[in-house]
mmCIF file of C-alpha atoms in Angstrom:
data_model
loop_
_atom_site.group_PDB
_atom_site.id
_atom_site.type_symbol
_atom_site.label_atom_id
_atom_site.label_comp_id
_atom_site.label_asym_id
_atom_site.label_seq_id
_atom_site.Cartn_x
_atom_site.Cartn_y
_atom_site.Cartn_z
ATOM 1 C CA MET A 3 -20.309 3.157 -12.962
ATOM 2 C CA ASP A 4 -16.705 4.211 -13.281
ATOM 3 C CA LEU A 5 -14.301 1.707 -15.436
ATOM 4 C CA ASP A 6 -11.005 1.763 -12.810
ATOM 5 C CA ARG A 7 -8.888 2.965 -15.120
ATOM 6 C CA ASP A 8 -10.499 6.297 -15.255
ATOM 7 C CA ALA A 9 -11.858 6.882 -11.114
ATOM 8 C CA THR A 10 -8.369 5.226 -9.542
ATOM 9 C CA GLU A 11 -4.555 6.290 -10.184
ATOM 10 C CA HIS A 12 -2.783 2.168 -10.383
ATOM 11 C CA VAL A 13 0.274 2.183 -8.953
ATOM 12 C CA VAL A 14 2.563 -1.122 -9.289
ATOM 13 C CA SER A 15 4.942 -2.265 -6.856
ATOM 14 C CA MET A 16 7.869 -5.148 -7.138
ATOM 15 C CA SER A 17 9.013 -6.885 -4.365
ATOM 16 C CA ASP A 18 9.216 -10.615 -3.392
ATOM 17 C CA GLU A 19 5.329 -10.059 -3.162
ATOM 18 C CA TYR A 20 3.308 -8.386 -6.095
ATOM 19 C CA THR A 21 1.264 -5.752 -5.525
ATOM 20 C CA VAL A 22 -1.464 -3.457 -6.755
ATOM 21 C CA ALA A 23 -2.805 -0.101 -5.477
ATOM 22 C CA ASN A 24 -5.302 1.230 -6.976
ATOM 23 C CA THR A 25 -6.678 4.495 -5.117
ATOM 24 C CA ALA A 26 -9.687 7.352 -5.729
ATOM 25 C CA LYS A 27 -8.911 9.800 -7.595
ATOM 26 C CA ASN A 28 -10.949 11.534 -5.030
ATOM 27 C CA GLY A 29 -9.104 9.682 -1.904
ATOM 28 C CA ARG A 30 -12.601 7.808 -0.757
ATOM 29 C CA TYR A 31 -10.902 4.552 -1.675
ATOM 30 C CA ARG A 32 -8.121 2.943 -1.740
ATOM 31 C CA LEU A 33 -7.631 -1.460 -2.839
ATOM 32 C CA THR A 34 -4.729 -3.203 -2.558
ATOM 33 C CA ALA A 35 -4.257 -6.400 -3.739
ATOM 34 C CA THR A 36 -0.482 -8.820 -3.037
ATOM 35 C CA TYR A 37 0.226 -12.087 -5.493
ATOM 36 C CA VAL A 38 2.076 -14.710 -3.888
ATOM 37 C CA THR A 39 3.330 -17.488 -6.078
ATOM 38 C CA ASP A 40 5.702 -20.680 -5.252
ATOM 39 C CA ALA A 41 7.652 -21.926 -8.398
ATOM 40 C CA GLY A 42 7.729 -25.198 -6.215
ATOM 41 C CA TRP A 43 3.993 -25.227 -6.114
ATOM 42 C CA PRO A 44 0.886 -24.812 -8.612
ATOM 43 C CA THR A 45 -0.162 -21.430 -5.751
ATOM 44 C CA LEU A 46 -1.245 -18.228 -6.093
ATOM 45 C CA LEU A 47 -1.504 -17.072 -2.695
ATOM 46 C CA SER A 48 -3.663 -13.374 -3.109
ATOM 47 C CA ARG A 49 -4.611 -11.003 -0.428
ATOM 48 C CA THR A 50 -6.807 -7.219 -1.071
ATOM 49 C CA ARG A 51 -7.905 -4.811 1.107
ATOM 50 C CA PHE A 52 -10.625 -2.476 0.378
ATOM 51 C CA ARG A 53 -9.462 1.457 2.894
#
């Protein structure tokens, strides 16, 4: 089994959300995880997409 760092290219971008994208080097798939927090509450929301 390939490790994430060996089988994908890794991109992180910052906005109001924190997004991490991993794309297979052969282009067959892309995983995108987006995280949002609220400083006023003990909350972490996560959205993960597989394409």
